[in-house]
mmCIF file of C-alpha atoms in Angstrom:
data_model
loop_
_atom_site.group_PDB
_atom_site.id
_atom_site.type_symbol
_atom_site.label_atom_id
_atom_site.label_comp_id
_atom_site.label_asym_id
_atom_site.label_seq_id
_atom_site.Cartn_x
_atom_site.Cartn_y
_atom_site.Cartn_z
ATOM 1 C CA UNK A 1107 0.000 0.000 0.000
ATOM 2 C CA UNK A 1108 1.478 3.415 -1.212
ATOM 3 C CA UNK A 1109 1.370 6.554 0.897
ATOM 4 C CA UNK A 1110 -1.227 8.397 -0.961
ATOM 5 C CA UNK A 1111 -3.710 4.950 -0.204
ATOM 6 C CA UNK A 1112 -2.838 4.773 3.508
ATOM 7 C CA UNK A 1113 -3.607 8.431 3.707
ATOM 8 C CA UNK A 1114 -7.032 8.120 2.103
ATOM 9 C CA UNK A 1115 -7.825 4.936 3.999
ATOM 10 C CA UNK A 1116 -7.473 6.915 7.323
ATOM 11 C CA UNK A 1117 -9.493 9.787 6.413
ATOM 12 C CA UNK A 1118 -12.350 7.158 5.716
ATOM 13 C CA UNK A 1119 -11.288 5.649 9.227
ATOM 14 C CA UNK A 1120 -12.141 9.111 10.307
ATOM 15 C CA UNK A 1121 -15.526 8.584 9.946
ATOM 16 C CA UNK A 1122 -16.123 5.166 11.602
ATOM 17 C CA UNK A 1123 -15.361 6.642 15.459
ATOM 18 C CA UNK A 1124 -18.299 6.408 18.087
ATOM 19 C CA UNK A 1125 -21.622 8.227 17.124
ATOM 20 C CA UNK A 1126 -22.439 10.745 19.833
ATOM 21 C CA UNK A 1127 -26.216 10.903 20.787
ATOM 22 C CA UNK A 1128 -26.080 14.557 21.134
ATOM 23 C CA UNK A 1129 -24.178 15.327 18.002
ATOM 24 C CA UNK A 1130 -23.320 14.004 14.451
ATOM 25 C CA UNK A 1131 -20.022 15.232 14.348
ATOM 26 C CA UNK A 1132 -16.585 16.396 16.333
ATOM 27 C CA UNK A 1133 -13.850 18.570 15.331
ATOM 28 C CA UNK A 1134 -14.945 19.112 11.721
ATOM 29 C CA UNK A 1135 -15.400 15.503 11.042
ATOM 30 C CA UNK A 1136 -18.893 13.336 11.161
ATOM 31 C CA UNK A 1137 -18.956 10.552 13.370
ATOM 32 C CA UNK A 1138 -22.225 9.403 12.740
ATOM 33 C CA UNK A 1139 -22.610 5.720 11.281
ATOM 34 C CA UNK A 1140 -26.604 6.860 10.336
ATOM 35 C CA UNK A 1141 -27.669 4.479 7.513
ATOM 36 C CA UNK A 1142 -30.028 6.606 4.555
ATOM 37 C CA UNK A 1143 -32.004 3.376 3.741
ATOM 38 C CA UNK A 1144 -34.755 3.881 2.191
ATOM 39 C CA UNK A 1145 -33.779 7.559 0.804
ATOM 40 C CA UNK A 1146 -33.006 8.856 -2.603
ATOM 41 C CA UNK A 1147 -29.999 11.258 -2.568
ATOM 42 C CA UNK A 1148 -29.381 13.483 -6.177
ATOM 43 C CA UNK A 1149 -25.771 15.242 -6.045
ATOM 44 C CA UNK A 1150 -25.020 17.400 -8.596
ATOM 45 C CA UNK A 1151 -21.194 17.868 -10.055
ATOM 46 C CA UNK A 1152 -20.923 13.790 -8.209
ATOM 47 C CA UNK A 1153 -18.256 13.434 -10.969
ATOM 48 C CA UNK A 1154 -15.048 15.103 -9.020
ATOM 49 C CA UNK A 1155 -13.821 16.527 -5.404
ATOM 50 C CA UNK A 1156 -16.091 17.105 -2.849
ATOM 51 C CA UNK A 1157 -19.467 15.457 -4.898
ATOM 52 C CA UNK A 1158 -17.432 12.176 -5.500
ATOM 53 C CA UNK A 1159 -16.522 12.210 -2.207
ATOM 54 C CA UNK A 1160 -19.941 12.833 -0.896
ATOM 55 C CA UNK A 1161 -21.830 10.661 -3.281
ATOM 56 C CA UNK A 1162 -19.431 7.626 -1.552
ATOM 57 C CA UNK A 1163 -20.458 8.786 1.342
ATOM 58 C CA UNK A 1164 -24.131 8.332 0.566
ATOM 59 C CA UNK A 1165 -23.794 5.191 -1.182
ATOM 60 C CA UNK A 1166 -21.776 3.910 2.460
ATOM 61 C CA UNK A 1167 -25.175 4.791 3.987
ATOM 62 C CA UNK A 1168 -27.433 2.901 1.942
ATOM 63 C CA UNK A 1169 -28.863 5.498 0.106
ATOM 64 C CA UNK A 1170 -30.548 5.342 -3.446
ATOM 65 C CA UNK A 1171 -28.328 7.713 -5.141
ATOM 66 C CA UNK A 1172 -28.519 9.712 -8.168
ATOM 67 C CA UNK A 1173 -24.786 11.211 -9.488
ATOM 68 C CA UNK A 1174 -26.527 14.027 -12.144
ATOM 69 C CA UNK A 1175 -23.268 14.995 -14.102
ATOM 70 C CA UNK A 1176 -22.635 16.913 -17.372
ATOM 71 C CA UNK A 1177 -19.961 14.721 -19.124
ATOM 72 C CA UNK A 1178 -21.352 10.918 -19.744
ATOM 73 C CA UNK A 1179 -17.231 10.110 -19.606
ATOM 74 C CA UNK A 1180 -16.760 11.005 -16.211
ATOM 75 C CA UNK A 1181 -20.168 10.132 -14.950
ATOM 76 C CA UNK A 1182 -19.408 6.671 -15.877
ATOM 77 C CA UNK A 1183 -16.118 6.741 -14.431
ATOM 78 C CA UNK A 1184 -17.554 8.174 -11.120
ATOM 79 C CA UNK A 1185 -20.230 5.893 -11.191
ATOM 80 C CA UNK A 1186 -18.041 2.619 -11.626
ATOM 81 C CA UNK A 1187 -15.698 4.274 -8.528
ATOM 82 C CA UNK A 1188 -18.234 4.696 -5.838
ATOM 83 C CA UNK A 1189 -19.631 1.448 -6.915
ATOM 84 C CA UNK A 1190 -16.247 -0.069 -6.218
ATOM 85 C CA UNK A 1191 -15.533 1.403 -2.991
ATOM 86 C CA UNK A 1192 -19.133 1.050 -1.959
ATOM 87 C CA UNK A 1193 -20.028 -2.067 -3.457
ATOM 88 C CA UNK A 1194 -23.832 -0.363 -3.889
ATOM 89 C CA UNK A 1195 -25.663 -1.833 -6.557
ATOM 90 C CA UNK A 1196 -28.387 1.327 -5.502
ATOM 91 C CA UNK A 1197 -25.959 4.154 -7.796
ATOM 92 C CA UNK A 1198 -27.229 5.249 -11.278
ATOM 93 C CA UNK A 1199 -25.266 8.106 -13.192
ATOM 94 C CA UNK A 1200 -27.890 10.839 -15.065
ATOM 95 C CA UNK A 1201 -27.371 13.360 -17.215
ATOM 96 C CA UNK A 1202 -27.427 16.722 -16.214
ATOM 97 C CA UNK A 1203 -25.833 20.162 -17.551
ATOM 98 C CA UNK A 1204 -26.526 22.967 -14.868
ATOM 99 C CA UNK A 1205 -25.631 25.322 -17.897
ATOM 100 C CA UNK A 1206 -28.734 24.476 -20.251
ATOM 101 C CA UNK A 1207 -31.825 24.863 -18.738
ATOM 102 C CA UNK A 1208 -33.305 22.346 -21.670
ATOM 103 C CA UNK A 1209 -30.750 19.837 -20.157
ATOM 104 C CA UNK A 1210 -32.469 20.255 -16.354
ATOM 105 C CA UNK A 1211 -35.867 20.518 -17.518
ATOM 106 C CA UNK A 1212 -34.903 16.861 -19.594
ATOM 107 C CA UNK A 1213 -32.968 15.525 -16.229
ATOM 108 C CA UNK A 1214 -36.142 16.644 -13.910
ATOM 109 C CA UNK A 1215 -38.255 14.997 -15.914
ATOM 110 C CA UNK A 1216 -36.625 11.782 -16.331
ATOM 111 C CA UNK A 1217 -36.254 11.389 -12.554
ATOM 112 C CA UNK A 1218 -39.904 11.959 -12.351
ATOM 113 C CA UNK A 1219 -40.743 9.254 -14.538
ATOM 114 C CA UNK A 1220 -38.227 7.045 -12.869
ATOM 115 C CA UNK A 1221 -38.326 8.176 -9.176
ATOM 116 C CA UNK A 1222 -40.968 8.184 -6.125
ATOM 117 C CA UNK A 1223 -39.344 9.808 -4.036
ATOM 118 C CA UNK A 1224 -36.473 12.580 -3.381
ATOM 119 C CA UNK A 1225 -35.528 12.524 0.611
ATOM 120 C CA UNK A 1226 -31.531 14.676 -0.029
ATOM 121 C CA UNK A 1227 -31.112 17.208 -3.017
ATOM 122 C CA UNK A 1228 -27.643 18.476 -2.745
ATOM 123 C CA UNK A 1229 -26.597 21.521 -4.766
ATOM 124 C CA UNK A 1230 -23.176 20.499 -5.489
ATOM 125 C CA UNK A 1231 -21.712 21.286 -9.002
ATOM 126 C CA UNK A 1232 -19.965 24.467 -9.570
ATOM 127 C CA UNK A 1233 -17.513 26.308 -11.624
ATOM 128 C CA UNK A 1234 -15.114 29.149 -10.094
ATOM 129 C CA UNK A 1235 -13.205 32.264 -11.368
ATOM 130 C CA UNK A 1236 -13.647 30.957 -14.717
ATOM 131 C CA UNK A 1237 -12.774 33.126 -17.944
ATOM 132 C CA UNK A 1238 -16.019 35.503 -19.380
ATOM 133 C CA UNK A 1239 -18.118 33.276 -21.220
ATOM 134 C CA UNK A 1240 -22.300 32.719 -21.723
ATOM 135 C CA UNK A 1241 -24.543 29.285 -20.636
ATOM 136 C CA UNK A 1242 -26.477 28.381 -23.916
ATOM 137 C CA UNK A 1243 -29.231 31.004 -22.600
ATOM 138 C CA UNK A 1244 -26.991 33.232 -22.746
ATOM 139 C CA UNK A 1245 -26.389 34.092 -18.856
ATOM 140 C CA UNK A 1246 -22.830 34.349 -17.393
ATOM 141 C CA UNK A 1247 -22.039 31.502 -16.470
ATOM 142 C CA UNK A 1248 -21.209 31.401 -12.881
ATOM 143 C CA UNK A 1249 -24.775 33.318 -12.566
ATOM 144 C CA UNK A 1250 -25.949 30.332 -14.726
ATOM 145 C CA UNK A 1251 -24.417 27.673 -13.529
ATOM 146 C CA UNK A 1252 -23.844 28.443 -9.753
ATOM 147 C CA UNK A 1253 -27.022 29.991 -9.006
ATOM 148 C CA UNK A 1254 -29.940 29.747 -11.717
ATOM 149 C CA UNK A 1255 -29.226 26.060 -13.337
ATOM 150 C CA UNK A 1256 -29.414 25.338 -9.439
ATOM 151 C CA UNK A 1257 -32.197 27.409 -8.846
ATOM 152 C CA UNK A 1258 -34.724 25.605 -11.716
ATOM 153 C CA UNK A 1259 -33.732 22.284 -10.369
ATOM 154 C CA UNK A 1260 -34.523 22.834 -7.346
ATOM 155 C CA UNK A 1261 -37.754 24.642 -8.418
ATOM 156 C CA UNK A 1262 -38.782 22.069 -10.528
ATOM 157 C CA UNK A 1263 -38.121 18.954 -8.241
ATOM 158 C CA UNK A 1264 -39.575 20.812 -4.744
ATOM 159 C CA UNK A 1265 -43.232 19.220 -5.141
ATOM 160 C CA UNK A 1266 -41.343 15.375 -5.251
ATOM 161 C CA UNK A 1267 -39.398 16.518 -2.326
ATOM 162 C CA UNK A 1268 -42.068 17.971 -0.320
ATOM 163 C CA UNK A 1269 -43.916 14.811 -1.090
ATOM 164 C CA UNK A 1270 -41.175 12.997 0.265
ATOM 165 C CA UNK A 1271 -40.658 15.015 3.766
ATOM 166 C CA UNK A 1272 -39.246 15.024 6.096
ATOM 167 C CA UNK A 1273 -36.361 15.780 3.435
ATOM 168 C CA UNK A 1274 -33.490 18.133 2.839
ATOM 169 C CA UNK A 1275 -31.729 20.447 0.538
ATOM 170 C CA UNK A 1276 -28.120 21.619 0.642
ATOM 171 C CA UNK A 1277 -26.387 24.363 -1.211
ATOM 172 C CA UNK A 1278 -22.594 24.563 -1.719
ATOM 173 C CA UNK A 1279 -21.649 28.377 -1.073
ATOM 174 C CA UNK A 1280 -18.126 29.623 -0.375
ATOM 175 C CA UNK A 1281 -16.620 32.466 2.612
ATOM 176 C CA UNK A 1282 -15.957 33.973 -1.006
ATOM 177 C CA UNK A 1283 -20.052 35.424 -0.694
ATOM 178 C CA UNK A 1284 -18.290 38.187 1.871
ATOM 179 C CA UNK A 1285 -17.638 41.846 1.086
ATOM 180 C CA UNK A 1286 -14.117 41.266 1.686
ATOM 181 C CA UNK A 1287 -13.916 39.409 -1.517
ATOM 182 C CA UNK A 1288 -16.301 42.055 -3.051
ATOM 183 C CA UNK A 1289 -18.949 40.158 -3.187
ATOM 184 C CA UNK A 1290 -22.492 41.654 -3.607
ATOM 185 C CA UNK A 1291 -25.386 41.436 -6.238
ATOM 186 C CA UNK A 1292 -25.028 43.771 -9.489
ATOM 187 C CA UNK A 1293 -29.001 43.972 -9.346
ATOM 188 C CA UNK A 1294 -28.824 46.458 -12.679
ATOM 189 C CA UNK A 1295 -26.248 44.250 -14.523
ATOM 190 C CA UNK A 1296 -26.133 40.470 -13.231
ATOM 191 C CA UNK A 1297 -24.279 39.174 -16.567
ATOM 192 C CA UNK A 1298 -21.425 41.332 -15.972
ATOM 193 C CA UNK A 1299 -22.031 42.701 -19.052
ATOM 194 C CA UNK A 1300 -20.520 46.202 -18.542
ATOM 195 C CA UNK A 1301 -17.653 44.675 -16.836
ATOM 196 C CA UNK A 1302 -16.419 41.316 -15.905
ATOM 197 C CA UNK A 1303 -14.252 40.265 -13.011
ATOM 198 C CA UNK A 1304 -13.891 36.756 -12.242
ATOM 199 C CA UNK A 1305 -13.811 37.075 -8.861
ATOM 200 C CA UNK A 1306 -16.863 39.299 -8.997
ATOM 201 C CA UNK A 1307 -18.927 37.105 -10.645
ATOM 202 C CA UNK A 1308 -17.793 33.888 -8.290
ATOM 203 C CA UNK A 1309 -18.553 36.017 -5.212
ATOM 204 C CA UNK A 1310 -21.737 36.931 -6.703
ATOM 205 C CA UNK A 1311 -22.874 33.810 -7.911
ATOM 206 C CA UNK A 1312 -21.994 32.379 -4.144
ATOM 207 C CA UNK A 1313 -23.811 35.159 -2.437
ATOM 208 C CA UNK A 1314 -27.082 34.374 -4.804
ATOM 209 C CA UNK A 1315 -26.271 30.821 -3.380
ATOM 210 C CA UNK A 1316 -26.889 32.184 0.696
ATOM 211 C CA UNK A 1317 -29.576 34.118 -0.707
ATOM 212 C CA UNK A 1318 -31.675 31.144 -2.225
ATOM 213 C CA UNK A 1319 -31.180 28.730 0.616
ATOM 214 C CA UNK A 1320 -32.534 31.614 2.647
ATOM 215 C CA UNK A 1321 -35.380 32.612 0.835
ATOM 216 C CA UNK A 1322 -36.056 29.090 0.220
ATOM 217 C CA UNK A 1323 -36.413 27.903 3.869
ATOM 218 C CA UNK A 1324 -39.044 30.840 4.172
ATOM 219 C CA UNK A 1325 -40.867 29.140 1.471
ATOM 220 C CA UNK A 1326 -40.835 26.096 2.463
ATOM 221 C CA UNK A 1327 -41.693 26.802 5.962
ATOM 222 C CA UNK A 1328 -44.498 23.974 7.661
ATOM 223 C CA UNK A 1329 -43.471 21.484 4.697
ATOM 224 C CA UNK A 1330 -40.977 19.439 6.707
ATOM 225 C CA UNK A 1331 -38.353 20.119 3.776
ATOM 226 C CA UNK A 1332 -35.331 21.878 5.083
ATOM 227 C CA UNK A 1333 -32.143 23.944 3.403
ATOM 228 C CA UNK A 1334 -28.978 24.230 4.474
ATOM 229 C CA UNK A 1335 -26.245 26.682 2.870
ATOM 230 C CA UNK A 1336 -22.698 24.726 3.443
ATOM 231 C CA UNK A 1337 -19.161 26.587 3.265
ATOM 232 C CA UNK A 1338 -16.975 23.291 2.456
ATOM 233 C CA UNK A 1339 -13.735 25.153 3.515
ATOM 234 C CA UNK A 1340 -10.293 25.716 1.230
ATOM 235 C CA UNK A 1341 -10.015 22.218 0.010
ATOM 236 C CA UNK A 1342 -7.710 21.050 -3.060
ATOM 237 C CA UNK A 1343 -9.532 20.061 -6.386
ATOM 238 C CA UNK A 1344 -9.646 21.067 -9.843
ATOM 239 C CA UNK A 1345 -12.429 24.124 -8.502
ATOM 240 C CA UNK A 1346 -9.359 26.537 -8.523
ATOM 241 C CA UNK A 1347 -8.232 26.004 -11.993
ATOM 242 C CA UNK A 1348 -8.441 29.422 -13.416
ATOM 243 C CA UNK A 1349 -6.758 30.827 -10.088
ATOM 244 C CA UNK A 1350 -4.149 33.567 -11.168
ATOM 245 C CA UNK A 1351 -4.863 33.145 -15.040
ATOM 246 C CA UNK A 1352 -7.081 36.914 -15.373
ATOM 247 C CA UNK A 1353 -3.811 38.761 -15.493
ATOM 248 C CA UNK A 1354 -5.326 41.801 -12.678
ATOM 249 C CA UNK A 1355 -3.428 42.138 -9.726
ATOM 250 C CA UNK A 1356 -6.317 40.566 -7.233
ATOM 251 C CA UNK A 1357 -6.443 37.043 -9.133
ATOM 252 C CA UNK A 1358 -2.638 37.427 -9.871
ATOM 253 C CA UNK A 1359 -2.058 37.172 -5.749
ATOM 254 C CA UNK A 1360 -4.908 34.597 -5.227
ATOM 255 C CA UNK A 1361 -3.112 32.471 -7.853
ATOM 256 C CA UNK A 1362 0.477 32.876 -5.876
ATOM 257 C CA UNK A 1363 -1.386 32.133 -2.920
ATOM 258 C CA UNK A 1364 -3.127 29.338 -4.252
ATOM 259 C CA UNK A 1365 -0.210 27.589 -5.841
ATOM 260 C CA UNK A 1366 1.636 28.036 -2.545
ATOM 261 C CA UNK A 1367 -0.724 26.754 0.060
ATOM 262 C CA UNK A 1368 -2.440 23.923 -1.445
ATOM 263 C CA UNK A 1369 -0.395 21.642 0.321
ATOM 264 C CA UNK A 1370 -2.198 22.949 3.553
ATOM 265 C CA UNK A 1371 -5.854 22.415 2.274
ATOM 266 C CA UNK A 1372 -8.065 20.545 3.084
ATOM 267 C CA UNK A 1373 -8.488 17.126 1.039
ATOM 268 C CA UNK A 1374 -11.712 16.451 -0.957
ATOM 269 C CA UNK A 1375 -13.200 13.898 1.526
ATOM 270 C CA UNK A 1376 -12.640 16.285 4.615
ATOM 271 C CA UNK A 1377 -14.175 18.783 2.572
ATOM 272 C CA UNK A 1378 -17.574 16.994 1.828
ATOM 273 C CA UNK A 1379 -17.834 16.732 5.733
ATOM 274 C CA UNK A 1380 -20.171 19.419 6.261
ATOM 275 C CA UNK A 1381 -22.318 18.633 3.285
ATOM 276 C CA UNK A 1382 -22.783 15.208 4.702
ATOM 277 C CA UNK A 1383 -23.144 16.538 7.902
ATOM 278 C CA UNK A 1384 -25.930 18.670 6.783
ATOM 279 C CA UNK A 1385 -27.604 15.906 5.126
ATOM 280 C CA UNK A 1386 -27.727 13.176 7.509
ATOM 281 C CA UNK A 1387 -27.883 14.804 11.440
ATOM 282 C CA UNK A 1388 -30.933 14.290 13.552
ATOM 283 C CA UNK A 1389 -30.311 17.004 15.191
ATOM 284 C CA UNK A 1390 -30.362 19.832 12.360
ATOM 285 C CA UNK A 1391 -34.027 18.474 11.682
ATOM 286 C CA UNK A 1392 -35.758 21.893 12.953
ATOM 287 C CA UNK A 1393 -33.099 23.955 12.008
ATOM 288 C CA UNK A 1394 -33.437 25.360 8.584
ATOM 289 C CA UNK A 1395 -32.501 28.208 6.181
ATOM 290 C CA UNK A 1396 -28.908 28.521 8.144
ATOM 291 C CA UNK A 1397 -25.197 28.734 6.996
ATOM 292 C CA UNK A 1398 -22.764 25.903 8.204
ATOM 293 C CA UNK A 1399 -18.892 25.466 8.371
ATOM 294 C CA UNK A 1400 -16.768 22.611 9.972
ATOM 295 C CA UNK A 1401 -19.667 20.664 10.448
ATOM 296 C CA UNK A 1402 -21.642 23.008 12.734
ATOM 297 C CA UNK A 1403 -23.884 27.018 12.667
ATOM 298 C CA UNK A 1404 -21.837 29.663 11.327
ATOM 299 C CA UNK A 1405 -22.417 33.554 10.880
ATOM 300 C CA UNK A 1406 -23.039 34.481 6.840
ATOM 301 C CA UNK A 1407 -22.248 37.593 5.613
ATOM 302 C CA UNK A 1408 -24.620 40.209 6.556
ATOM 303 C CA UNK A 1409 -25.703 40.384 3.224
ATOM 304 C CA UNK A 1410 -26.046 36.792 3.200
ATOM 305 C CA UNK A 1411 -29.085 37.536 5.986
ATOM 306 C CA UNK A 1412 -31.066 40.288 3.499
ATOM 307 C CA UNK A 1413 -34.284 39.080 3.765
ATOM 308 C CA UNK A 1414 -35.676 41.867 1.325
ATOM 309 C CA UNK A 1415 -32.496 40.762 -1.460
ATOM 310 C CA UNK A 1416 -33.611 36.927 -0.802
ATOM 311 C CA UNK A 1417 -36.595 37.728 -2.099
ATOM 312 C CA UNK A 1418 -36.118 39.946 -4.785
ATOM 313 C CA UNK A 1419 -33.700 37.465 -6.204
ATOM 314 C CA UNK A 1420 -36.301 34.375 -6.245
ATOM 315 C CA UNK A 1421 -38.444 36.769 -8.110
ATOM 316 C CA UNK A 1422 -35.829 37.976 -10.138
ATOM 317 C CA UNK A 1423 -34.774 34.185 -10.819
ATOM 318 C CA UNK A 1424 -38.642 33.036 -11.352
ATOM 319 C CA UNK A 1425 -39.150 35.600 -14.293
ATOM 320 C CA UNK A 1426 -35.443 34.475 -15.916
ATOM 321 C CA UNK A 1427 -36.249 30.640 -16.391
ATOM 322 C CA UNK A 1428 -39.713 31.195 -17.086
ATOM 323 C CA UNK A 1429 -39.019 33.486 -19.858
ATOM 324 C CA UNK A 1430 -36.188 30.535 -21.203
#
């Protein structure tokens, strides 16, 4: 057994320690052995990084799970992995491209046809800091991707999951949704058009992502369906890609930064903690619409708790993929 394997085989160890009655998880790691049999569990961007990780996670519990991914190649691949470390014959791999709105509309209904029930929708997939460039609706695309694709799915599956409740939704956001990384909602220009930062648009796109789970728990409120808005931490994957490649002297630091402390994040499977955490602890059942971080409450961005922006974006939102 090679390094690399006895590392990853003790971060899974991690997991197996005593389950605590009064909480699911210690020190930024879960501890719970809760099975999900029974559920259905959808993970978007299940592919790579923290939504493989998580989807294994699921599949450990029992879980029905749906990996909804946008290349069939790696879906595949993903799928054949988890069912290898898992050995869960209850894993299927669906199509899903968060930057269409044709492709979610095709993936909803599909799972409709094919599905009773939808107990965990997790709000995985994501794309950060990326170069300026459209969804084929012609959004930009970390507004598309990141918050609207995101935003229809959920919309469109939320009478299965209601019908399903008690059941849960989680939302990947970032600490990026803060003002210090100049994050806030360009209500008169949301595409960027007029001018495009990467970092802008990521921090906007994961403020819109506080803002929905927000707004959503206040819709959803006497359903038994409840949100949860996860900050997975700094953890190493592809996510980072574009980091330093904008040539402006912000992304030109985060890029030095980046390539110099990666060693010192956190690893994809300690990373999906709090997502899994979120999904699967008794005691967050009556807690809902609230931000988490190292498995456990923490403070958004007070523009992350605009209940008046929350609102205005759903609306906002509504009209856009109603009108495409």
């Amino acid at each position: 057994m090679d390094e690399s394997q006895a590392g990853h085989n003790h971060e899974r160890n991690k997991t197996k320690t005593s389950f605590t009655k009064s909480r699911s998880a210690k020190s930024g790691w879960v501890t719970s052995d809760q099975k999900l049999t029974g559920k259905t569990v959808v993970i978007t961007g299940a592919n790579t990084g923290i939504g493989l990780e998580t989807a294994v996670d699921m599949a450990e519990r029992d879980a029905k799970l749906i990996i909804a991914c946008r290349d069939p190649r790696r879906g595949e691949s993903a799928f054949k992995h988890i069912v290898a470390e898992t050995g869960s014959q209850r894993v299927r791999f669906s199509l899903l491209d968060l930057s269409s709105f044709s492709s979610v509309r095709q993936f909803v209904e599909n799972f409709k046809n094919e599905e009773q029930r939808l107990d965990i929708l997790i709000n995985n997939a994501g794309i950060m800091m990326c170069p300026q460039s459209t969804t084929q609706d012609g959004f930009e695309t970390h507004f598309g991707v990141n918050h609207l694709g995101h935003f229809l799915l959920t919309y469109l599956l939320l009478d299965l999951i209601k019908a399903s409740a008690p059941s849960r939704i989680i939302t990947l956001s970032s600490v990026m949704h803060r003002r210090l990384y100049n994050a806030h909602i360009h209500w008169n220009d949301l595409n960027l058009k007029k001018s495009y930062n990467a970092r802008d648009a990521y921090s906007q796109s994961k403020l819109m992502n506080v803002l929905f789970s927000r707004e959503l728990a206040k819709r959803l409120e006497g359903t038994g369906v409840t949100t949860y808005c996860v900050h997975p931490g700094l953890v190493n994957t592809k996510l980072v890609k574009y980091a330093g490649t904008h040539g402006n002297c912000w992304d030109t630091l985060f890029g030095c930064v980046t390539k110099s402390t990666k060693g010192f994040w956190k690893t994809p499977r300690h990373g999906a903690q709090t997502t899994i955490y979120c999904a699967i602890a008794p005691e967050l059942e009556n807690e809902t619409g609230k931000y988490y971080s190292e498995c456990k409450k923490a403070r958004e961005a007070s523009s992350g708790r605009d209940d008046g922006a929350a609102c205005k974006l759903w609306e906002i939102s509504m009209n856009l993929v109603e009108q495409n």
